[in-house]
Amino acid sequence: MADATDDDLPEILIRRKRKHARAQASSTARRKARNAPRRDDLARAAYYVLLLTMYEAEKQGEIERANRMRRRMLLMMEDALFDRAASAMAFDGHGDTVIQDVKAWVGARRFAKRREAEAARSAADTK
């Protein structure tokens, strides 16, 4: 909660930071107890859905549909003040590996959930 830089802060700010950290920890614990996704998890899933939809559209010969989605994505990145060429290079590179990326993400999540379950069983066994 407090760190070395807190030494210069007024006490009211230190208390506010600690209160925020407690609230955040509580929120995270409730979310984990419900096994609910974080915003980042939803964003990653949506990104993969977009890439997979584009991949499927291209396989079905709907090239213009895939191109419209790509343009919209690049416009969004440009609106957020990212370089268009750099965004296109990054986005197009991900499209080439989306199937492997999805499998890796899902696999990593499943592995982490198994480890959590094993740790919970182990903790229960030691009680």
Coordinates of N, CA, C and O in Angstrom, one line a residue:
M1 N 0.8 -1.2 0.0 CA 0.0 0.0 0.0 C 0.9 1.3 0.0 O 0.9 2.0 -0.9
A2 N 1.6 1.5 1.1 CA 2.5 2.6 1.1 C 3.8 2.2 0.5 O 4.2 1.1 0.5
D3 N 4.5 3.2 -0.1 CA 5.8 2.9 -0.7 C 6.7 4.0 -0.3 O 6.4 4.9 0.4
A4 N 8.0 3.9 -0.8 CA 9.0 4.8 -0.4 C 8.6 6.3 -0.7 O 9.0 7.2 0.0
T5 N 7.9 6.5 -1.8 CA 7.6 7.8 -2.2 C 6.5 8.4 -1.3 O 6.2 9.6 -1.4
D6 N 5.8 7.6 -0.5 CA 4.7 8.1 0.4 C 5.3 9.0 1.5 O 4.5 9.8 2.1
D7 N 6.6 9.0 1.8 CA 7.2 9.7 2.8 C 6.9 11.2 2.7 O 6.8 12.0 3.6
D8 N 6.9 11.7 1.4 CA 6.7 13.1 1.1 C 5.3 13.6 1.1 O 5.0 14.7 1.0
L9 N 4.3 12.6 1.1 CA 2.9 12.9 0.9 C 2.3 13.4 2.2 O 2.6 12.8 3.3
P10 N 1.3 14.3 2.1 CA 0.5 14.6 3.3 C -0.2 13.4 3.8 O -0.6 12.5 3.0
E11 N -0.5 13.3 5.1 CA -1.2 12.1 5.7 C -2.5 11.9 5.0 O -2.9 10.7 4.9
I12 N -3.2 12.9 4.7 CA -4.6 12.7 4.1 C -4.4 11.9 2.8 O -5.3 11.1 2.4
L13 N -3.4 12.2 2.0 CA -3.2 11.5 0.7 C -2.8 10.0 1.0 O -3.2 9.1 0.2
I14 N -2.0 9.8 2.0 CA -1.6 8.5 2.3 C -2.8 7.6 2.7 O -3.0 6.5 2.3
R15 N -3.6 8.2 3.5 CA -4.9 7.5 4.0 C -5.8 7.2 2.8 O -6.3 6.1 2.6
R16 N -5.9 8.2 1.9 CA -6.7 8.0 0.7 C -6.2 6.9 -0.2 O -6.9 6.0 -0.7
K17 N -4.8 6.8 -0.4 CA -4.2 5.8 -1.2 C -4.5 4.4 -0.5 O -4.7 3.4 -1.2
R18 N -4.3 4.3 0.8 CA -4.6 3.1 1.5 C -6.0 2.6 1.4 O -6.3 1.5 1.2
K19 N -6.9 3.6 1.5 CA -8.3 3.3 1.4 C -8.7 2.7 0.0 O -9.4 1.8 -0.1
H20 N -8.1 3.4 -1.0 CA -8.3 3.0 -2.4 C -7.7 1.6 -2.6 O -8.4 0.7 -3.2
A21 N -6.5 1.3 -2.0 CA -5.9 0.0 -2.2 C -6.8 -1.1 -1.5 O -6.9 -2.2 -2.1
R22 N -7.3 -0.8 -0.4 CA -8.2 -1.8 0.3 C -9.5 -2.0 -0.5 O -9.9 -3.2 -0.7
A23 N -10.1 -1.0 -1.0 CA -11.3 -1.1 -1.8 C -11.0 -1.9 -3.1 O -11.7 -2.8 -3.5
Q24 N -9.8 -1.7 -3.7 CA -9.4 -2.4 -4.9 C -9.2 -3.9 -4.6 O -9.6 -4.7 -5.4
A25 N -8.5 -4.1 -3.5 CA -8.3 -5.5 -3.1 C -9.6 -6.3 -2.9 O -9.7 -7.4 -3.3
S26 N -10.5 -5.6 -2.2 CA -11.8 -6.2 -1.9 C -12.6 -6.5 -3.2 O -13.2 -7.5 -3.4
S27 N -12.5 -5.5 -4.1 CA -13.2 -5.7 -5.4 C -12.6 -6.8 -6.2 O -13.3 -7.6 -6.8
T28 N -11.3 -6.9 -6.2 CA -10.6 -8.0 -6.9 C -11.0 -9.4 -6.3 O -11.2 -10.3 -7.0
A29 N -11.0 -9.4 -5.0 CA -11.4 -10.7 -4.3 C -12.8 -11.1 -4.7 O -13.0 -12.3 -4.9
R30 N -13.7 -10.2 -4.7 CA -15.1 -10.5 -5.0 C -15.2 -11.0 -6.5 O -15.9 -11.9 -6.8
R31 N -14.5 -10.3 -7.4 CA -14.5 -10.7 -8.8 C -13.9 -12.1 -8.9 O -14.5 -12.9 -9.7
K32 N -12.8 -12.4 -8.3 CA -12.2 -13.7 -8.4 C -13.1 -14.8 -7.8 O -13.2 -15.9 -8.3
A33 N -13.8 -14.4 -6.7 CA -14.7 -15.4 -6.1 C -15.8 -15.8 -7.0 O -16.3 -16.9 -7.0
R34 N -16.3 -14.8 -7.8 CA -17.3 -15.1 -8.8 C -16.8 -15.6 -10.1 O -17.5 -16.0 -11.0
N35 N -15.4 -15.7 -10.2 CA -14.7 -16.1 -11.4 C -15.2 -15.3 -12.6 O -15.4 -15.7 -13.7
A36 N -15.3 -14.0 -12.4 CA -15.7 -13.0 -13.4 C -14.5 -12.5 -14.1 O -13.5 -12.3 -13.5
P37 N -14.7 -12.2 -15.4 CA -13.5 -11.6 -16.2 C -13.3 -10.2 -15.8 O -14.2 -9.4 -15.4
R38 N -12.0 -9.8 -16.0 CA -11.7 -8.4 -15.8 C -12.0 -7.7 -17.2 O -12.2 -8.4 -18.2
R39 N -11.9 -6.4 -17.2 CA -12.1 -5.6 -18.4 C -11.1 -6.0 -19.4 O -11.4 -6.2 -20.6
D40 N -9.8 -6.3 -19.0 CA -8.8 -6.7 -19.9 C -9.1 -8.1 -20.5 O -8.8 -8.3 -21.7
D41 N -9.7 -9.0 -19.8 CA -10.1 -10.3 -20.3 C -11.1 -10.1 -21.4 O -11.1 -10.8 -22.4
L42 N -12.1 -9.3 -21.1 CA -13.2 -9.0 -22.1 C -12.6 -8.4 -23.3 O -13.0 -8.8 -24.5
A43 N -11.7 -7.5 -23.2 CA -11.1 -6.8 -24.3 C -10.3 -7.8 -25.2 O -10.4 -7.8 -26.4
R44 N -9.6 -8.7 -24.5 CA -8.8 -9.7 -25.2 C -9.7 -10.6 -26.0 O -9.5 -10.9 -27.2
A45 N -10.8 -11.1 -25.3 CA -11.7 -12.0 -26.0 C -12.4 -11.3 -27.2 O -12.5 -11.8 -28.3
A46 N -12.8 -10.0 -27.0 CA -13.4 -9.3 -28.1 C -12.4 -9.1 -29.3 O -12.8 -9.2 -30.4
Y47 N -11.1 -8.8 -29.0 CA -10.1 -8.7 -30.0 C -10.0 -10.0 -30.8 O -9.9 -10.0 -32.0
Y48 N -9.9 -11.1 -30.0 CA -9.9 -12.4 -30.7 C -11.1 -12.7 -31.6 O -11.0 -13.2 -32.7
V49 N -12.3 -12.3 -31.1 CA -13.5 -12.5 -31.8 C -13.4 -11.7 -33.1 O -13.8 -12.2 -34.2
L50 N -12.9 -10.5 -33.0 CA -12.8 -9.6 -34.2 C -11.8 -10.3 -35.2 O -12.2 -10.4 -36.4
L51 N -10.7 -10.7 -34.8 CA -9.7 -11.4 -35.7 C -10.2 -12.7 -36.3 O -10.1 -12.9 -37.4
L52 N -10.9 -13.5 -35.5 CA -11.5 -14.7 -36.0 C -12.6 -14.5 -37.0 O -12.7 -15.2 -38.0
T53 N -13.4 -13.4 -36.7 CA -14.5 -13.1 -37.6 C -13.9 -12.6 -39.0 O -14.4 -13.0 -40.0
M54 N -12.8 -11.8 -38.9 CA -12.2 -11.4 -40.1 C -11.6 -12.6 -40.9 O -11.7 -12.7 -42.1
Y55 N -10.9 -13.5 -40.1 CA -10.3 -14.7 -40.7 C -11.4 -15.6 -41.4 O -11.2 -16.0 -42.6
E56 N -12.5 -15.7 -40.7 CA -13.6 -16.5 -41.3 C -14.2 -15.8 -42.6 O -14.5 -16.5 -43.6
A57 N -14.4 -14.5 -42.5 CA -14.9 -13.7 -43.6 C -14.0 -13.9 -44.8 O -14.5 -14.1 -46.0
E58 N -12.7 -13.8 -44.6 CA -11.7 -14.0 -45.7 C -11.8 -15.4 -46.3 O -11.8 -15.6 -47.5
K59 N -11.9 -16.4 -45.4 CA -12.0 -17.8 -45.9 C -13.3 -18.0 -46.7 O -13.3 -18.8 -47.7
Q60 N -14.4 -17.3 -46.4 CA -15.6 -17.4 -47.1 C -15.7 -16.5 -48.4 O -16.8 -16.3 -49.0
G61 N -14.6 -15.8 -48.6 CA -14.6 -14.9 -49.8 C -15.2 -13.5 -49.6 O -15.4 -12.8 -50.5
E62 N -15.5 -13.2 -48.3 CA -16.1 -11.9 -48.0 C -14.9 -10.9 -47.7 O -14.9 -10.4 -46.6
I63 N -14.1 -10.7 -48.6 CA -12.9 -9.8 -48.5 C -13.3 -8.4 -48.1 O -12.6 -7.8 -47.2
E64 N -14.3 -7.8 -48.7 CA -14.7 -6.5 -48.4 C -15.2 -6.4 -46.9 O -14.9 -5.4 -46.2
R65 N -15.9 -7.4 -46.4 CA -16.3 -7.3 -45.0 C -15.1 -7.4 -44.1 O -15.1 -6.6 -43.1
A66 N -14.2 -8.2 -44.4 CA -13.0 -8.3 -43.5 C -12.2 -6.9 -43.6 O -11.7 -6.4 -42.6
N67 N -12.1 -6.4 -44.8 CA -11.4 -5.1 -45.0 C -12.1 -4.0 -44.2 O -11.5 -3.1 -43.7
R68 N -13.5 -4.0 -44.2 CA -14.2 -2.9 -43.4 C -13.9 -3.0 -42.0 O -13.7 -2.0 -41.3
M69 N -13.8 -4.2 -41.4 CA -13.5 -4.4 -40.0 C -12.1 -3.9 -39.7 O -11.8 -3.3 -38.7
R70 N -11.2 -4.2 -40.6 CA -9.8 -3.8 -40.4 C -9.7 -2.3 -40.5 O -9.0 -1.7 -39.6
R71 N -10.4 -1.7 -41.4 CA -10.4 -0.2 -41.5 C -10.9 0.4 -40.2 O -10.4 1.4 -39.7
R72 N -12.0 -0.1 -39.7 CA -12.6 0.4 -38.5 C -11.6 0.3 -37.3 O -11.5 1.2 -36.5
M73 N -11.0 -0.8 -37.2 CA -10.0 -1.0 -36.2 C -8.9 0.0 -36.3 O -8.5 0.7 -35.3
L74 N -8.4 0.2 -37.5 CA -7.3 1.1 -37.7 C -7.7 2.6 -37.5 O -7.0 3.4 -36.9
L75 N -8.9 2.9 -37.8 CA -9.5 4.2 -37.5 C -9.6 4.5 -36.0 O -9.3 5.6 -35.5
M76 N -10.0 3.4 -35.3 CA -10.1 3.5 -33.8 C -8.7 3.8 -33.2 O -8.5 4.7 -32.4
M77 N -7.7 3.1 -33.7 CA -6.3 3.3 -33.2 C -5.8 4.7 -33.6 O -5.2 5.3 -32.8
E78 N -6.2 5.1 -34.8 CA -5.8 6.5 -35.2 C -6.5 7.5 -34.3 O -5.8 8.5 -33.9
D79 N -7.7 7.3 -34.0 CA -8.5 8.3 -33.2 C -7.8 8.4 -31.8 O -7.8 9.4 -31.1
A80 N -7.2 7.2 -31.4 CA -6.5 7.2 -30.1 C -5.1 7.7 -30.2 O -4.3 7.6 -29.3
L81 N -4.8 8.3 -31.4 CA -3.5 8.9 -31.6 C -2.3 7.9 -31.8 O -1.2 8.3 -31.5
F82 N -2.6 6.7 -32.1 CA -1.5 5.7 -32.5 C -1.2 5.9 -34.0 O -2.0 6.3 -34.8
D83 N 0.1 5.6 -34.3 CA 0.5 5.8 -35.7 C -0.2 4.7 -36.5 O -0.3 3.5 -36.2
R84 N -0.8 5.2 -37.6 CA -1.6 4.3 -38.5 C -0.8 3.1 -39.0 O -1.2 2.0 -39.0
A85 N 0.4 3.4 -39.6 CA 1.2 2.4 -40.2 C 1.7 1.4 -39.1 O 1.7 0.1 -39.3
A86 N 2.1 1.8 -37.9 CA 2.5 0.9 -36.9 C 1.3 0.1 -36.4 O 1.5 -1.1 -36.1
S87 N 0.2 0.7 -36.3 CA -1.0 0.0 -35.9 C -1.4 -1.1 -36.9 O -1.7 -2.2 -36.5
A88 N -1.3 -0.8 -38.2 CA -1.6 -1.7 -39.2 C -0.6 -2.9 -39.2 O -1.1 -4.1 -39.3
M89 N 0.6 -2.6 -39.0 CA 1.6 -3.7 -38.9 C 1.3 -4.6 -37.7 O 1.4 -5.8 -37.8
A90 N 1.1 -4.0 -36.6 CA 0.8 -4.8 -35.4 C -0.5 -5.6 -35.5 O -0.5 -6.8 -35.3
F91 N -1.6 -5.0 -36.0 CA -2.8 -5.7 -36.2 C -2.8 -6.8 -37.2 O -3.2 -7.9 -37.0
D92 N -2.1 -6.5 -38.3 CA -2.0 -7.5 -39.4 C -1.2 -8.7 -38.9 O -1.5 -9.9 -39.2
G93 N -0.2 -8.4 -38.1 CA 0.7 -9.5 -37.6 C -0.1 -10.4 -36.7 O 0.1 -11.6 -36.6
H94 N -1.0 -9.8 -35.9 CA -1.8 -10.6 -35.0 C -2.8 -11.5 -35.8 O -3.1 -12.6 -35.3
G95 N -3.3 -11.0 -36.9 CA -4.2 -11.7 -37.7 C -3.6 -13.0 -38.2 O -4.3 -14.0 -38.4
D96 N -2.3 -13.0 -38.4 CA -1.6 -14.2 -39.0 C -1.5 -15.3 -37.9 O -1.3 -16.4 -38.3
T97 N -1.6 -14.9 -36.6 CA -1.3 -15.9 -35.6 C -2.5 -16.1 -34.7 O -2.4 -16.7 -33.6
V98 N -3.7 -15.6 -35.0 CA -4.8 -15.5 -34.1 C -5.2 -16.9 -33.6 O -5.5 -17.1 -32.4
I99 N -5.2 -17.9 -34.4 CA -5.7 -19.2 -34.0 C -4.7 -19.8 -32.9 O -5.2 -20.2 -31.8
Q100 N -3.5 -19.7 -33.1 CA -2.5 -20.1 -32.1 C -2.6 -19.2 -30.9 O -2.5 -19.8 -29.7
D101 N -2.8 -17.9 -31.0 CA -2.9 -17.0 -29.9 C -4.1 -17.4 -29.0 O -4.0 -17.3 -27.8
V102 N -5.2 -17.6 -29.6 CA -6.4 -18.0 -28.9 C -6.2 -19.3 -28.1 O -6.5 -19.4 -26.9
K103 N -5.6 -20.3 -28.8 CA -5.3 -21.5 -28.1 C -4.4 -21.3 -26.9 O -4.6 -21.9 -25.8
A104 N -3.4 -20.5 -27.1 CA -2.4 -20.3 -26.0 C -3.1 -19.5 -24.9 O -2.8 -19.9 -23.7
W105 N -3.9 -18.5 -25.2 CA -4.6 -17.8 -24.1 C -5.5 -18.7 -23.3 O -5.5 -18.7 -22.1
V106 N -6.4 -19.4 -24.0 CA -7.3 -20.3 -23.3 C -6.5 -21.4 -22.5 O -6.9 -21.7 -21.4
G107 N -5.5 -21.9 -23.1 CA -4.7 -22.9 -22.4 C -4.0 -22.4 -21.2 O -4.0 -23.0 -20.1
A108 N -3.5 -21.2 -21.3 CA -2.9 -20.5 -20.1 C -3.9 -20.3 -19.0 O -3.6 -20.5 -17.8
R109 N -5.1 -19.8 -19.4 CA -6.1 -19.6 -18.4 C -6.5 -20.9 -17.7 O -6.7 -21.0 -16.5
R110 N -6.7 -22.0 -18.5 CA -7.1 -23.3 -17.9 C -6.0 -23.8 -17.0 O -6.3 -24.3 -15.9
F111 N -4.7 -23.6 -17.4 CA -3.6 -24.0 -16.5 C -3.6 -23.3 -15.2 O -3.5 -23.9 -14.1
A112 N -3.8 -22.0 -15.3 CA -3.9 -21.1 -14.1 C -5.0 -21.5 -13.2 O -4.9 -21.6 -11.9
K113 N -6.2 -21.8 -13.8 CA -7.3 -22.2 -12.9 C -7.1 -23.6 -12.3 O -7.5 -23.8 -11.1
R114 N -6.4 -24.5 -13.0 CA -6.1 -25.8 -12.4 C -5.1 -25.6 -11.2 O -5.3 -26.2 -10.2
R115 N -4.1 -24.7 -11.4 CA -3.2 -24.5 -10.3 C -3.9 -23.8 -9.1 O -3.6 -24.2 -8.0
E116 N -4.8 -22.9 -9.3 CA -5.6 -22.3 -8.2 C -6.3 -23.4 -7.5 O -6.4 -23.4 -6.3
A117 N -7.0 -24.3 -8.2 CA -7.8 -25.3 -7.6 C -6.9 -26.3 -6.8 O -7.3 -26.7 -5.7
E118 N -5.7 -26.6 -7.3 CA -4.8 -27.5 -6.6 C -4.3 -26.8 -5.4 O -4.2 -27.4 -4.3
A119 N -4.0 -25.5 -5.5 CA -3.5 -24.8 -4.3 C -4.6 -24.7 -3.2 O -4.3 -24.9 -2.0
A120 N -5.9 -24.5 -3.6 CA -7.0 -24.5 -2.7 C -7.1 -25.9 -2.0 O -7.3 -25.9 -0.8
R121 N -7.0 -26.9 -2.8 CA -7.1 -28.3 -2.2 C -6.0 -28.5 -1.2 O -6.2 -29.1 -0.2
S122 N -4.8 -28.1 -1.6 CA -3.6 -28.3 -0.8 C -3.8 -27.6 0.5 O -3.5 -28.1 1.6
A123 N -4.3 -26.3 0.4 CA -4.5 -25.5 1.6 C -5.5 -26.2 2.5 O -5.4 -26.2 3.8
A124 N -6.6 -26.7 1.9 CA -7.7 -27.4 2.7 C -7.1 -28.6 3.4 O -7.5 -29.0 4.5
D125 N -6.2 -29.4 2.7 CA -5.7 -30.6 3.2 C -4.8 -30.3 4.4 O -4.7 -31.2 5.3
T126 N -4.1 -29.2 4.5 CA -3.2 -28.9 5.6 C -3.9 -28.4 6.8 O -3.3 -28.2 7.8
K127 N -5.2 -28.1 6.7 CA -5.9 -27.6 7.9 C -6.3 -28.6 8.8 O -6.5 -29.8 8.7

